[in-house]
XYZ file of C-alpha atoms in Angstrom:
136
model
C -4.032 -76.649 7.700
C -7.549 -77.152 9.006
C -10.682 -79.324 8.064
C -12.645 -75.707 7.758
C -16.328 -78.539 6.808
C -14.941 -80.682 10.818
C -14.361 -77.137 11.997
C -17.672 -75.924 11.046
C -19.950 -78.699 12.921
C -19.000 -78.154 16.284
C -16.179 -75.908 18.024
C -15.693 -79.192 20.284
C -14.431 -80.679 16.775
C -11.278 -78.116 15.771
C -8.791 -80.854 17.135
C -10.200 -83.318 15.092
C -9.829 -80.740 12.148
C -6.438 -79.738 12.701
C -5.251 -83.916 12.462
C -5.281 -85.362 9.548
C -2.228 -87.109 7.482
C 0.237 -83.935 6.539
C -1.916 -81.468 7.949
C 0.983 -79.623 9.785
C 4.164 -78.516 7.836
C 7.196 -76.960 9.555
C 9.938 -74.898 7.548
C 11.688 -74.239 5.500
C 13.537 -73.348 8.673
C 12.649 -71.771 12.084
C 13.420 -68.717 13.191
C 13.681 -67.863 16.959
C 11.272 -64.705 18.241
C 14.062 -62.616 19.552
C 15.471 -62.033 15.461
C 12.146 -61.512 13.825
C 10.946 -58.317 12.799
C 8.171 -56.685 14.745
C 4.653 -57.248 14.109
C 3.828 -54.218 12.098
C 6.540 -55.165 9.554
C 5.629 -59.247 9.725
C 3.855 -59.883 6.659
C 1.923 -63.084 6.224
C 0.918 -64.166 2.657
C -0.942 -66.999 1.149
C -1.064 -68.519 -2.331
C -3.015 -71.334 -3.519
C -1.953 -72.309 -6.617
C -4.066 -74.661 -9.111
C -3.076 -75.670 -12.699
C 0.162 -73.132 -12.257
C -1.954 -70.369 -11.378
C -3.330 -68.439 -8.195
C -6.693 -69.720 -7.419
C -7.145 -67.433 -4.332
C -4.192 -64.913 -2.434
C -4.301 -63.039 0.914
C -1.968 -61.022 3.410
C -2.524 -59.908 6.525
C 0.393 -59.195 9.292
C 1.462 -60.390 12.643
C -0.090 -57.068 14.090
C -3.998 -57.825 13.062
C -3.622 -61.219 14.947
C -6.146 -61.107 17.313
C -4.086 -62.138 20.401
C -0.012 -60.918 21.175
C 2.305 -63.373 20.633
C 3.634 -62.610 24.072
C -0.157 -63.451 25.012
C -0.059 -66.843 23.327
C 2.595 -67.791 25.255
C 1.943 -66.712 28.655
C -1.146 -68.892 28.650
C 1.043 -71.830 26.318
C 3.116 -71.760 29.359
C 0.467 -71.281 31.964
C 0.206 -75.340 33.356
C 2.764 -77.049 31.162
C 6.399 -76.974 30.981
C 8.676 -77.575 27.867
C 11.665 -78.345 29.067
C 12.765 -79.280 25.438
C 11.333 -76.339 24.155
C 8.164 -75.727 22.235
C 6.965 -74.795 18.965
C 3.704 -72.390 18.976
C 1.332 -72.650 15.532
C -0.760 -69.768 14.969
C -1.891 -70.367 11.514
C -1.559 -67.414 9.060
C -4.902 -65.882 10.019
C -5.945 -66.154 6.424
C -8.842 -67.756 5.252
C -9.988 -68.468 1.631
C -13.926 -68.371 1.059
C -16.376 -70.872 2.466
C -17.047 -72.882 -0.830
C -13.257 -72.844 -1.475
C -11.824 -76.340 -1.253
C -8.042 -77.497 -1.865
C -7.554 -80.394 -4.474
C -5.558 -82.662 -5.268
C -2.146 -81.152 -7.281
C -2.861 -77.587 -5.332
C 0.404 -75.954 -3.899
C -0.021 -74.137 -0.768
C 2.543 -71.405 -0.310
C 2.918 -69.306 2.724
C 5.478 -66.683 3.137
C 6.752 -64.988 5.630
C 9.103 -61.995 6.405
C 11.680 -63.027 8.181
C 11.361 -66.839 7.897
C 10.627 -67.693 4.036
C 8.342 -69.362 2.066
C 6.851 -72.671 3.068
C 5.541 -74.696 0.140
C 3.526 -77.987 0.151
C 1.150 -79.771 -2.265
C -2.022 -81.217 -1.817
C -2.043 -84.515 -2.550
C -5.138 -87.017 -2.498
C -4.367 -90.031 -0.073
C -5.748 -93.689 -1.028
C -7.176 -95.560 2.246
C -4.947 -98.489 3.193
C -6.954 -101.717 3.607
C -7.834 -102.677 6.802
C -5.795 -105.081 8.684
C -6.881 -108.596 8.766
C -6.613 -112.637 7.578
C -6.216 -112.979 4.168
C -7.609 -116.147 2.990
C -5.972 -118.062 0.920
């Protein structure tokens, strides 16, 4: 998931928009590319559930992605080797409207043909106290 407010400030902030506590979930399983259906048959669905009802829904296919997997994989391995393997994260390509914001308690469901459903709840993280000396 991306923090779109950070991402929208400046394209250079994209890494920061994708790096925060619990921002990247992988699952429910990993399917190798050769076992996946073709791009036209691989559907991606996103449902954001709020209070037990859909607050946002969208869908697309892998074929609708701006760049095919083969192209992304070629660029990924151009200057870096991955002797133990690598996971390429592409995102869903489904973007809620600009005025939509996730809220604590929302459940995000992502369904992908050939993989299954990944569901994660949105939690509000309380900031931990800063480290320091305690006075007694």
